Tab-separated table of C-alpha atoms and ligand atoms in Angstrom:
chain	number	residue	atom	x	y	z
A	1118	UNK	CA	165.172	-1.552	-44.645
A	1119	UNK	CA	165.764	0.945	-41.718
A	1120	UNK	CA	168.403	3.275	-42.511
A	1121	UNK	CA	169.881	5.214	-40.002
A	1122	UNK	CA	170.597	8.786	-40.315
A	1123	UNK	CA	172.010	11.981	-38.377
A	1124	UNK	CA	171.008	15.665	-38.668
A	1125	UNK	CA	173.154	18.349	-38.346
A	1126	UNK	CA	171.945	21.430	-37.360
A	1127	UNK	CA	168.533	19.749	-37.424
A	1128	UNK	CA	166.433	23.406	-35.693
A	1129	UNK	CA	167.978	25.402	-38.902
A	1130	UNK	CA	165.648	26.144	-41.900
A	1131	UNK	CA	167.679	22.903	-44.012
A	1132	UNK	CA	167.353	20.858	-40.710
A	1133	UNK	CA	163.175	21.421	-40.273
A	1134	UNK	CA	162.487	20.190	-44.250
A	1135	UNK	CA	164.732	17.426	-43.856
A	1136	UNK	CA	162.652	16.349	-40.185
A	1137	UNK	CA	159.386	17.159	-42.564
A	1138	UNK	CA	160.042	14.640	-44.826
A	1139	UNK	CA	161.068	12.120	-42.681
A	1140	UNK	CA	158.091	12.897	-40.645
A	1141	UNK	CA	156.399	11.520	-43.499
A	1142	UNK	CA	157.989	8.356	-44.458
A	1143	UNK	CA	156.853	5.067	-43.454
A	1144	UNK	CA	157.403	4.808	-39.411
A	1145	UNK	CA	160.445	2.603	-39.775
A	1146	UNK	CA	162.118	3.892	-42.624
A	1147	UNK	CA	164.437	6.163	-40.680
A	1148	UNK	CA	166.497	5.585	-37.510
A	1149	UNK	CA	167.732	8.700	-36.341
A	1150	UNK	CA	171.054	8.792	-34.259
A	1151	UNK	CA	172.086	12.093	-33.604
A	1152	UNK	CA	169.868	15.390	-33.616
A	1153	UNK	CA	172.359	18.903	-32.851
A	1154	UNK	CA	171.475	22.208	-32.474
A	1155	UNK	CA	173.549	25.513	-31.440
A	1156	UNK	CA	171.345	27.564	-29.211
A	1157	UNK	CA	167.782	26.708	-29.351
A	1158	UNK	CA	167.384	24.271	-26.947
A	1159	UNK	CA	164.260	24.402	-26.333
A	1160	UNK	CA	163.774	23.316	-30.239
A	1161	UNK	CA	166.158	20.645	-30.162
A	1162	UNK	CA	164.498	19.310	-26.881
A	1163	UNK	CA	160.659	19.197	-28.754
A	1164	UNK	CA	162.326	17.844	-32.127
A	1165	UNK	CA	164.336	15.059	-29.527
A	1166	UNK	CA	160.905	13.864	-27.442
A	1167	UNK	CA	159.133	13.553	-31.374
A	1168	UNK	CA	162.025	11.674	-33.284
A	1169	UNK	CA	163.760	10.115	-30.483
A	1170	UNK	CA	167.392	9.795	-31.890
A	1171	UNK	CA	169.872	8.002	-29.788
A	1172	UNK	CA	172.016	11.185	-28.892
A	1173	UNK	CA	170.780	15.424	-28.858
A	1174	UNK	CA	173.746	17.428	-28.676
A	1175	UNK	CA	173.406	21.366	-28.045
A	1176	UNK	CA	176.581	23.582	-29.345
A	1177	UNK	CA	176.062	25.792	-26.588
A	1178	UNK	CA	177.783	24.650	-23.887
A	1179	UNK	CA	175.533	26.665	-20.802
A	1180	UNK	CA	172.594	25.013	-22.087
A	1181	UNK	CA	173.744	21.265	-21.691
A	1182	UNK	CA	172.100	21.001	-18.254
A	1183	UNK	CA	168.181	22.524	-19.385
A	1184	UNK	CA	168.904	20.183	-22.679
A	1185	UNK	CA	168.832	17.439	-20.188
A	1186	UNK	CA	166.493	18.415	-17.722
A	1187	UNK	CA	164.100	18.671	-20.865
A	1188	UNK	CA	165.055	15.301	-22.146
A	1189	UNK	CA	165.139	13.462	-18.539
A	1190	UNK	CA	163.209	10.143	-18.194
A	1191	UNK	CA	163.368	9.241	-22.292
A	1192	UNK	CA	166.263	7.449	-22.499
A	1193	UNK	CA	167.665	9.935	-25.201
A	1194	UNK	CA	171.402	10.959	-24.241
A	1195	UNK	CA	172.405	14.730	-24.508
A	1196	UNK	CA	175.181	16.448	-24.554
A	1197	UNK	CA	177.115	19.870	-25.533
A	1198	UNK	CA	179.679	21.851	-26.389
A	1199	UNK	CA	181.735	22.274	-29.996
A	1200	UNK	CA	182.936	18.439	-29.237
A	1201	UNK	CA	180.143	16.872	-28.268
A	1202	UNK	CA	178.928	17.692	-31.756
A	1203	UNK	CA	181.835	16.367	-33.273
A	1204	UNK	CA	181.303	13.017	-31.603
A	1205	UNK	CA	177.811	12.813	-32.093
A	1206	UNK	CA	178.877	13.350	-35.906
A	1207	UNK	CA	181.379	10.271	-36.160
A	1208	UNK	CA	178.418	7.966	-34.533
A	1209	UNK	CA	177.886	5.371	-37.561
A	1210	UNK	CA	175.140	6.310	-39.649
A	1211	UNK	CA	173.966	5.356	-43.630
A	1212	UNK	CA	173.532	8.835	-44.010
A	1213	UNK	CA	174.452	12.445	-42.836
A	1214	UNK	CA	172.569	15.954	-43.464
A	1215	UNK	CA	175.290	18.510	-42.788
A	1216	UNK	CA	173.150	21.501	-42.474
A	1217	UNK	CA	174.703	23.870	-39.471
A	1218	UNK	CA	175.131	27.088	-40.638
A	1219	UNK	CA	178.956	28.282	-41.427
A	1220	UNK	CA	182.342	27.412	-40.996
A	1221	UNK	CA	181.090	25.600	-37.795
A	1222	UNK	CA	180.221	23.154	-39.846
A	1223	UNK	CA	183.264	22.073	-40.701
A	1224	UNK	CA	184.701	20.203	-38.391
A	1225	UNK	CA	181.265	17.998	-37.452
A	1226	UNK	CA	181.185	17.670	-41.408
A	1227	UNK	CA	184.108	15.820	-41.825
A	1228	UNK	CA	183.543	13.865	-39.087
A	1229	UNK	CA	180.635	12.599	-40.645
A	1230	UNK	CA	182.861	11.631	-43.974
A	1231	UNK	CA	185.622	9.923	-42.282
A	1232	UNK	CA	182.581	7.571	-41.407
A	1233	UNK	CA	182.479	6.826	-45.194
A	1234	UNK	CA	178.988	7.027	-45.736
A	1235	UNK	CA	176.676	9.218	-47.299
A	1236	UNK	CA	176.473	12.851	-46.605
A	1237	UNK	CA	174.195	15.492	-47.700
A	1238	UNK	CA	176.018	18.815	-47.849
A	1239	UNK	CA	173.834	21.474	-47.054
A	1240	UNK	CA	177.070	23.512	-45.461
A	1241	UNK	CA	178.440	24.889	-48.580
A	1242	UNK	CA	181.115	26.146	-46.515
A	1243	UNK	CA	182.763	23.065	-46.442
A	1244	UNK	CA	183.893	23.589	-50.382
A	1245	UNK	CA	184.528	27.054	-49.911
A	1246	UNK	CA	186.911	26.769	-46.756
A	1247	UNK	CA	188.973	23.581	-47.647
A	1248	UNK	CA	187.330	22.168	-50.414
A	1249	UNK	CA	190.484	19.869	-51.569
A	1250	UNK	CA	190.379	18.916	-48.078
A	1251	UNK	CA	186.864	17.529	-48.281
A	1252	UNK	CA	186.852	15.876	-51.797
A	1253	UNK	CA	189.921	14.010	-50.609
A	1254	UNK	CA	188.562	13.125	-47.332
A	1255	UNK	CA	185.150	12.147	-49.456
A	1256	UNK	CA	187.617	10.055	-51.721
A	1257	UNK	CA	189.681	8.098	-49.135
A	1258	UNK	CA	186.572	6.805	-46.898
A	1259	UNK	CA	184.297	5.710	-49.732
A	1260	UNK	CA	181.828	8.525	-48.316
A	1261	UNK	CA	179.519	10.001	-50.873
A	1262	UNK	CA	178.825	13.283	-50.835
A	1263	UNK	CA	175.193	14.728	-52.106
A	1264	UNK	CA	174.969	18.044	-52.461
A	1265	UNK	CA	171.657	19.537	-51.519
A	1266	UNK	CA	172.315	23.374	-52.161
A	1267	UNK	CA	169.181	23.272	-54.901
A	1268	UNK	CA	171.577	24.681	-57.780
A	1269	UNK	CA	174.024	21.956	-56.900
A	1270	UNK	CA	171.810	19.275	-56.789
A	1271	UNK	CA	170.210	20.244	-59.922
A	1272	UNK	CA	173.470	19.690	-61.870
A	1273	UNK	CA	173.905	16.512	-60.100
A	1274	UNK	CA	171.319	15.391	-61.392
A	1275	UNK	CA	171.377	16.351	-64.767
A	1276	UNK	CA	174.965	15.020	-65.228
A	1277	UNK	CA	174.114	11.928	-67.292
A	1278	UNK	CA	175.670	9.004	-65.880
A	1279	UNK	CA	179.549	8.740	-67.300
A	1280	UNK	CA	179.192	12.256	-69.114
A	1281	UNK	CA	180.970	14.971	-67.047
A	1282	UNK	CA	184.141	14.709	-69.473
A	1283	UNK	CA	181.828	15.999	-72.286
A	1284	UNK	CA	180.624	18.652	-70.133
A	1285	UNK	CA	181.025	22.305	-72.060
A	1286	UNK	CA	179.689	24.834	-68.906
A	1287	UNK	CA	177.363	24.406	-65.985
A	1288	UNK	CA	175.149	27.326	-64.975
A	1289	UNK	CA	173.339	28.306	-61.361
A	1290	UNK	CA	170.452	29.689	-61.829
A	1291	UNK	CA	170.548	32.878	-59.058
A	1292	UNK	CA	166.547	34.522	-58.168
A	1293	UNK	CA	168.518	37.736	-57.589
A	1294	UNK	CA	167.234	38.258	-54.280
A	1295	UNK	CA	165.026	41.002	-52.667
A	1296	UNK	CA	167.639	43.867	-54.163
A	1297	UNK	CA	167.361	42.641	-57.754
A	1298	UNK	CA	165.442	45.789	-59.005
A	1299	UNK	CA	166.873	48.360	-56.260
A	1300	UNK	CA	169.715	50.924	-57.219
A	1301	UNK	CA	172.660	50.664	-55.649
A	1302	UNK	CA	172.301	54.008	-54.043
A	1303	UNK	CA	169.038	52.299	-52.056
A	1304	UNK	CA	170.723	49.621	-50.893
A	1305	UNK	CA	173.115	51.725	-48.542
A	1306	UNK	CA	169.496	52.532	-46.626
A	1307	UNK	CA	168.465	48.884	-47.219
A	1308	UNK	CA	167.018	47.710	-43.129
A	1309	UNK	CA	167.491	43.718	-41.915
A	1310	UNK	CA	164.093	43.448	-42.752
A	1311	UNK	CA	164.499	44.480	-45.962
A	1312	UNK	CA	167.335	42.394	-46.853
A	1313	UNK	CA	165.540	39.242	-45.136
A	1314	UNK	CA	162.558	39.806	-47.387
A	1315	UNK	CA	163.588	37.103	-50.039
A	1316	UNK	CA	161.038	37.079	-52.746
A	1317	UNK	CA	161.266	33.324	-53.443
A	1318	UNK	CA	163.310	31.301	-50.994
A	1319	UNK	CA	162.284	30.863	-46.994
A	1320	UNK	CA	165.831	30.260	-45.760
A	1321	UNK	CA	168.145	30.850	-42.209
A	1322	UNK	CA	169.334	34.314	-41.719
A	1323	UNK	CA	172.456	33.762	-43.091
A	1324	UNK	CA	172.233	32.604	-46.280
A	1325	UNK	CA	169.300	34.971	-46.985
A	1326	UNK	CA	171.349	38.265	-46.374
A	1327	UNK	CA	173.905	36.640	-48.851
A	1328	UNK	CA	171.271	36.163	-51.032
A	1329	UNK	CA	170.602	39.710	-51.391
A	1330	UNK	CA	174.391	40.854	-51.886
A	1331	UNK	CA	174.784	37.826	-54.070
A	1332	UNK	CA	177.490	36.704	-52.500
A	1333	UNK	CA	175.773	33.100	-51.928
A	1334	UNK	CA	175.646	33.170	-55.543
A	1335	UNK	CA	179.463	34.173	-54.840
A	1336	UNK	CA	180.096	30.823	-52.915
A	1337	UNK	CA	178.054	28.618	-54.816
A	1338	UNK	CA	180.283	29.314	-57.639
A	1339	UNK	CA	183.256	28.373	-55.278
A	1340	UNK	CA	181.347	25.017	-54.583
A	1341	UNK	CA	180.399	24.043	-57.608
A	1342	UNK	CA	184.070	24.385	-59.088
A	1343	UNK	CA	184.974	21.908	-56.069
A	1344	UNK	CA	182.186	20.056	-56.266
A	1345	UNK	CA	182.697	19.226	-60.027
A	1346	UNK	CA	186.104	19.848	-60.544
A	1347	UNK	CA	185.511	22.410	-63.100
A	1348	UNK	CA	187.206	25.677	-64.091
A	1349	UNK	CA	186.048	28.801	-62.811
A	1350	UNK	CA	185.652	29.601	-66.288
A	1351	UNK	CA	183.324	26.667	-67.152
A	1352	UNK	CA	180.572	28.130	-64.815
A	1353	UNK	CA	178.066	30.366	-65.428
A	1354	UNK	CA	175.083	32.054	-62.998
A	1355	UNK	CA	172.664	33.566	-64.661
A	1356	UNK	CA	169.204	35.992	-62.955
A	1357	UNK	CA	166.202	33.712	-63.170
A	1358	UNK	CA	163.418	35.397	-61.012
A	1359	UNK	CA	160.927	32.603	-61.213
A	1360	UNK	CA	163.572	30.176	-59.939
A	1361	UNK	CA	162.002	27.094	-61.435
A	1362	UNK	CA	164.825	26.200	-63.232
A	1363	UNK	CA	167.341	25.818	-60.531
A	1364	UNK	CA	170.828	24.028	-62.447
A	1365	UNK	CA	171.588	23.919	-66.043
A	1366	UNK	CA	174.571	21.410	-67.664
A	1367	UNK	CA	175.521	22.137	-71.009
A	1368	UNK	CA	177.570	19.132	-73.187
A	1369	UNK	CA	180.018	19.255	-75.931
A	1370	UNK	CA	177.390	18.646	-78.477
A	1371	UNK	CA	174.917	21.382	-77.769
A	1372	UNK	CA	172.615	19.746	-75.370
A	1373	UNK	CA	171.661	21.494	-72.239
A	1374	UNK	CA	169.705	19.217	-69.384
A	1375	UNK	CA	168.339	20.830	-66.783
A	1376	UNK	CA	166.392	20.048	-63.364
A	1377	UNK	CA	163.371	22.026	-62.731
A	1378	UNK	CA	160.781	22.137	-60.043
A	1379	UNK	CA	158.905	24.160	-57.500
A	1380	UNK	CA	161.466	26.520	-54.977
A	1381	UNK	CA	161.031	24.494	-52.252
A	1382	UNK	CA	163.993	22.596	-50.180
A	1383	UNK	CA	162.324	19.470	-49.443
A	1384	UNK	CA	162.832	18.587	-53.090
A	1385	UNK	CA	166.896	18.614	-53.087
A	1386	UNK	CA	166.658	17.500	-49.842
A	1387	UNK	CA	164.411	14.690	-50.521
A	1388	UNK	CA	166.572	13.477	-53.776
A	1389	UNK	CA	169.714	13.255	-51.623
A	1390	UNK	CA	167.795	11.587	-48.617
A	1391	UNK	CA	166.432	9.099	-50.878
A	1392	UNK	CA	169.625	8.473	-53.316
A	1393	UNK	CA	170.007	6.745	-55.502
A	1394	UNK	CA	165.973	6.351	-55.583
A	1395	UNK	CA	163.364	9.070	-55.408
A	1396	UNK	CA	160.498	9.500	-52.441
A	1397	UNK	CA	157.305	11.211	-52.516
A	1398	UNK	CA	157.035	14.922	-51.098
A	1399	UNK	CA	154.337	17.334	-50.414
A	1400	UNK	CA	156.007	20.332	-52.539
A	1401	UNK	CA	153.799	21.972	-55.045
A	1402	UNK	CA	153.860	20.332	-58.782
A	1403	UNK	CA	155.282	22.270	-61.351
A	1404	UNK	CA	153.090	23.941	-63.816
A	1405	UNK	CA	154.513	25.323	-66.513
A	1406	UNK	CA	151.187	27.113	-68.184
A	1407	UNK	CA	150.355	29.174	-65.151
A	1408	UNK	CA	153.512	29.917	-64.602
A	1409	UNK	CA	153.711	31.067	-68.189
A	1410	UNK	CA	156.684	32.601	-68.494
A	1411	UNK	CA	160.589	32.006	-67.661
A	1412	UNK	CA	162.904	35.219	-67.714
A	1413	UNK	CA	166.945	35.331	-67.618
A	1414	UNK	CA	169.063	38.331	-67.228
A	1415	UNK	CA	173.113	38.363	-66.649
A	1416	UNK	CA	173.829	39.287	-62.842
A	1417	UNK	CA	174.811	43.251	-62.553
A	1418	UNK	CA	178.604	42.818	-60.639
A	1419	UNK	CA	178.130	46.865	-60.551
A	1420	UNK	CA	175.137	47.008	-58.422
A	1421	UNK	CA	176.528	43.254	-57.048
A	1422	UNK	CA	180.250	43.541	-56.422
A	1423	UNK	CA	180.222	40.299	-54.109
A	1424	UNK	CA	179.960	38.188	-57.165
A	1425	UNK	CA	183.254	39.585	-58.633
A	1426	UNK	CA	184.839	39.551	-54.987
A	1427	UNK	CA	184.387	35.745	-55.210
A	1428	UNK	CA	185.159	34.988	-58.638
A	1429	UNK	CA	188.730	37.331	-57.921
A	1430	UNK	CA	189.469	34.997	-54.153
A	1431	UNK	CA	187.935	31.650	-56.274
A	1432	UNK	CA	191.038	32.501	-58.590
A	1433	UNK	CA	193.609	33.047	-55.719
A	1434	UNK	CA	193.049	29.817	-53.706
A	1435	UNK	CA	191.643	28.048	-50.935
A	1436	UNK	CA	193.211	30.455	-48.788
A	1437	UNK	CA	191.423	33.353	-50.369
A	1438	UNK	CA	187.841	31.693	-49.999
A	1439	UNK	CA	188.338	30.568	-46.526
A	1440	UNK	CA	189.593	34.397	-45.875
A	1441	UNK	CA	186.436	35.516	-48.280
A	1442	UNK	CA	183.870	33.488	-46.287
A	1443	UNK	CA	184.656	34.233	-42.461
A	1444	UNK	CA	184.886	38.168	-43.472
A	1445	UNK	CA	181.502	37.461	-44.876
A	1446	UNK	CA	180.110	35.711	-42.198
A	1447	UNK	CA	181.193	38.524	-39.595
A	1448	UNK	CA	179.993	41.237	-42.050
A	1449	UNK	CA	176.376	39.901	-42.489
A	1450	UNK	CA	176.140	39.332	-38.347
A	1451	UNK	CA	177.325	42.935	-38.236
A	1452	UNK	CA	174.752	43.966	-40.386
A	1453	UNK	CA	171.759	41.722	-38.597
A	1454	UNK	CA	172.995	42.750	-35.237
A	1455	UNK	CA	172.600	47.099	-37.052
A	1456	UNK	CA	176.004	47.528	-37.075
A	1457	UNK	CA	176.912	48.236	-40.553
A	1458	UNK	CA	174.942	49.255	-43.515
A	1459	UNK	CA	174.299	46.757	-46.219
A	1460	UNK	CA	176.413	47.447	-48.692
A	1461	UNK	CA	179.385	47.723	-46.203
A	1462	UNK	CA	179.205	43.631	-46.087
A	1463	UNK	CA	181.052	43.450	-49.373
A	1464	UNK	CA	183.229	46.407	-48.664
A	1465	UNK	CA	184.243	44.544	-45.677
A	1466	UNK	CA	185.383	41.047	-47.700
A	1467	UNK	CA	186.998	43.093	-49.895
A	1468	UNK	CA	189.169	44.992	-47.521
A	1469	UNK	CA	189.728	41.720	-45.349
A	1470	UNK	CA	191.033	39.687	-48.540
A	1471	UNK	CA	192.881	42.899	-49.714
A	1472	UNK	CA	194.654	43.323	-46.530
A	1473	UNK	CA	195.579	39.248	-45.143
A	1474	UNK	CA	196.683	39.143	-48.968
A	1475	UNK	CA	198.560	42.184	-48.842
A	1476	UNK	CA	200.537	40.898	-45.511
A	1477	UNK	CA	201.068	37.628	-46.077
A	1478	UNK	CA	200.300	35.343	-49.296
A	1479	UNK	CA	197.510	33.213	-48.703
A	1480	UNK	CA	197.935	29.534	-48.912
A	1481	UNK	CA	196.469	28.174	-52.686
A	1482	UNK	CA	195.735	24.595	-50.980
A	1483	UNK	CA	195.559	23.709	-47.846
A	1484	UNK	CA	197.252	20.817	-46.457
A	1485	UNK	CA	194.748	20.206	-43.531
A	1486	UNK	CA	191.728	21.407	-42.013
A	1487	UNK	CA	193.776	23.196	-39.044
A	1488	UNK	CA	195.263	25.792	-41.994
A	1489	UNK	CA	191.749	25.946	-43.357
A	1490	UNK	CA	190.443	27.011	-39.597
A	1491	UNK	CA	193.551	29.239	-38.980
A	1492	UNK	CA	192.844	31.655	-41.863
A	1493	UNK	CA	188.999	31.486	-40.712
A	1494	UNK	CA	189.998	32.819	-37.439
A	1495	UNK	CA	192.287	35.360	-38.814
A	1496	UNK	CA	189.812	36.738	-41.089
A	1497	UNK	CA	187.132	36.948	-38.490
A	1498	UNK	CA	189.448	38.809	-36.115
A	1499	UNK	CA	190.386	41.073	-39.045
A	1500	UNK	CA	186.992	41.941	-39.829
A	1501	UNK	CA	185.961	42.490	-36.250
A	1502	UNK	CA	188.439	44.864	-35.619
A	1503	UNK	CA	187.735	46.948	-38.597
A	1504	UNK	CA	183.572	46.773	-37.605
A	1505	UNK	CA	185.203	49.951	-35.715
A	1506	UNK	CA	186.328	51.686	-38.107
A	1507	UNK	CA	183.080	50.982	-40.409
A	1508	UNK	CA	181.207	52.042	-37.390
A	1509	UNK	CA	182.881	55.478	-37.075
A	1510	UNK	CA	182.206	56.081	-40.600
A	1511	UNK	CA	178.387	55.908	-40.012
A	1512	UNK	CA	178.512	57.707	-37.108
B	2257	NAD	P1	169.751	28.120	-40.204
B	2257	NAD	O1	170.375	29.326	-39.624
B	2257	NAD	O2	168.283	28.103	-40.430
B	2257	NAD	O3	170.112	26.847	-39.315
B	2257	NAD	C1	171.415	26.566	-38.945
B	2257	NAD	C2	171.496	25.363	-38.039
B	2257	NAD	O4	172.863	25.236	-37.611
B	2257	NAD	C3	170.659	25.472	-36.768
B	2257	NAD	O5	170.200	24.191	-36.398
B	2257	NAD	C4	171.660	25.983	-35.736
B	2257	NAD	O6	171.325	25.598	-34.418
B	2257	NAD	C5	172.945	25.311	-36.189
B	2257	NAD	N1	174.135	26.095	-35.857
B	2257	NAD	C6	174.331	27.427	-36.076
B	2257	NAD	N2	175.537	27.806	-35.619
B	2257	NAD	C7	176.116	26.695	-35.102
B	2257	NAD	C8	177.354	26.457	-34.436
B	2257	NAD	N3	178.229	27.447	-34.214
B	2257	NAD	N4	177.616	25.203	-34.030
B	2257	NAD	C9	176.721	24.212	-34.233
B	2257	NAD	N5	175.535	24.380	-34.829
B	2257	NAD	C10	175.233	25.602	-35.266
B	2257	NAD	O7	170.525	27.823	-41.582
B	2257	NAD	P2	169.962	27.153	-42.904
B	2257	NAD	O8	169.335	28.184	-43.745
B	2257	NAD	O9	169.225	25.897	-42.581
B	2257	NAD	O10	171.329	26.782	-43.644
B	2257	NAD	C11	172.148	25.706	-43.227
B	2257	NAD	C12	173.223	25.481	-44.276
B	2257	NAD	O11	172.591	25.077	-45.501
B	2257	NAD	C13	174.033	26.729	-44.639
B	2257	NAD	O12	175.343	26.371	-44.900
B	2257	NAD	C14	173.362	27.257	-45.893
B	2257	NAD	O13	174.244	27.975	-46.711
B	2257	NAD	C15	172.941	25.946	-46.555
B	2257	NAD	N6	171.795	26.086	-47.455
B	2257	NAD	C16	170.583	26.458	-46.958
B	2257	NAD	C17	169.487	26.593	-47.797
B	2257	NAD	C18	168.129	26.979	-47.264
B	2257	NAD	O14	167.155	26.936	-48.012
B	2257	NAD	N7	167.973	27.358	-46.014
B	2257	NAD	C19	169.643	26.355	-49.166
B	2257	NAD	C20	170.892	25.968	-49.645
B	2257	NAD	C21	171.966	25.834	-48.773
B	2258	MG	MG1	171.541	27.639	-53.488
């Protein structure tokens, strides 16, 4: 049966597996509906003419008309702008991959769930920001959300049908990033390049600089509380270099089951495009005797504070993470775009959350997503305006 399905964010590094696997399915397996991109248009437009979804939508309103100039004379409709995307995102589907990049995602996000169908939640800013907001919304239309963050959808899978009340502890597994063996006094020198380097993972921009503070370990901890209604105290991240082991679900009675397999995306991806089955993909087989040998450490919160900073906002509230993340995500653009040294990114988060905390107390819950966006925006324009005072400091 053809099932019909959306991408979100579909030019991103999440967006190009999931288009690689479906590449590779039986020709009518897939439908796809809507394809959206921010910027790259030129991307969208090649992805558009090969998988010929109903709708391409470009975020970037300027680049609506060469979006359809490229896409004239196939019968594909475009559009753009921030809610174009959003439309394109409540066109019925069996299945959603949210994968845009940020707090962007939000709003196309849970216009996908308020369809009620499936949704593969790549944007792990969703939990972070409102994450009440998006279980409940989840909840009340019958969607299903699969989460396809590889530490997430480990434990997914290795929670035994019926069994999360006996779970003890769940632990993300956490490569430690291209830092992991730097002093801290190194990483205040640390380049883009450097930080982009990722010894394991090939990921966006984004998520790759937070993989080197650790703060994406940070937010995964945020998401998986939401995610599995857990305490923060009931989960655990733990340095595994070889990343091979990627979620780990420990039960009352001692047993730990785990999900293991190559670091590649396609293989979360491909177990929530197929749920509840399984589908063949190209990554490489596991094996175990070359590899030869597994190592854990405990994460170092000295040489990565971001952890702690958000563990401390995951124990203040919604309001705290949504603060937490859009401080974050204008601290790492900062520091692409050679504004601010590395290890000012955390300083930054910390100072934002330490300020909008000390002015006003943040909301625990939020009773919308409008509350969710309004602390996002004051965050951001927090953190901008301090970028200047950062920036004097190097000077
Ligand atoms: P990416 O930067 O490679 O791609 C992001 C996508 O979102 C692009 O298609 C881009 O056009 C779109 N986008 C960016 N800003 C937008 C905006 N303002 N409005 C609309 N669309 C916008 O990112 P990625 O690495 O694919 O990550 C996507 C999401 O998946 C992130 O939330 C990330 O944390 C999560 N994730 C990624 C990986 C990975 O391996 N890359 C692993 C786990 C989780
Ligand atoms: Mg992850």
């Amino acid at each position: 049966m053809t099932r019909r399905i959306s991408i979100l964010g579909a030019t991103g590094s999440v967006g190009t597996a999931t288009l690689d696997l479906v590449r590779r399915a039986e020709p009518d397996a897939f439908e796809l509906i809507a394809l959206t991109a921010n910027r790259n248009v030129d991307a969208l437009a090649a992805i558009a003419r090969e998988f010929k979804p109903r709708i391409a939508v470009i975020g970037d309103e300027r680049q609506g008309g060469t979006l359809s100039k490229a896409l004239e004379g196939t019968g594909i409709e475009t559009a753009s702008g921030p809610t174009a995307l959003i439309e394109a995102a409540s066109r019925p589907v069996d299945w959603t991959m949210a994968a845009i990049v940020g707090s962007a995602g939000l709003e196309p996000t849970a216009a996908a769930l308020q369809d009620g169908a499936a949704v593969a939640l790549a944007n792990k800013e969703c939990l972070v920001c409102a994450g009440e907001y998006f279980i409940d919304l989840a909840a009340r239309r019958g969607a299903t959300i699969l989460p396809v963050d590889s530490e997430h959808n480990a434990i997914f899978q290795s929670i035994y049908p019926g069994h999360d009340r006996f779970i003890r502890r769940i632990t993300l597994t956490a490569s430690g990033g291209p830092f992991r063996d730097w002093p801290r006094e190194r990483m205040g020198s640390a380049t883009r390049s450097d930080a982009l380097a990722h010894p394991v993972w090939s990921m966006g921009d984004k998520i790759s600089i937070d993989s080197a503070t650790l703060m994406n370990k940070g937010l995964e901890v945020i998401e998986a509380c939401r995610l599995f209604g857990l305490p923060p105290r009931q989960v655990d991240v733990v340095i595994h270099r070889q990343s091979v082991i990627h979620g780990l679900v420990e039960y009352v009675d001692g047993s730990v089951l785990a999900q293991l397999g190559s670091p590649d995306m396609r293989i979360p991806i491909a177990s929530a495009l197929s749920w509840p089955e399984r589908m063949e993909t190209p990554a490489e087989r596991l094996d175990l005797a070359r590899i030869g040998q597994l190592d854990f450490e405990p994460p170092d919160e000295a040489r990565f504070p971001a952890l702690r900073i958000a563990r401390d906002a995951l124990e203040a509230g919604e309001g705290a993470t949504a603060a937490l993340n859009a401080a974050n995500e204008v601290a790492v653009e900062a520091f692409l775009q050679g504004q601010v040294g590395f290890l000012d990114i955390a300083g930054l988060v910390s100072d934002c959350l330490g300020s909008l905390e000390g002015s006003a107390a943040l909301p625990q819950r939020f009773g919308g997503l409008d509350e969710a966006l309004d602390v996002d925006s004051r965050a951001r324009t927090w953190t901008r305006d301090a970028l200047s005072t950062v920036n004097s400091k190097h000077a």
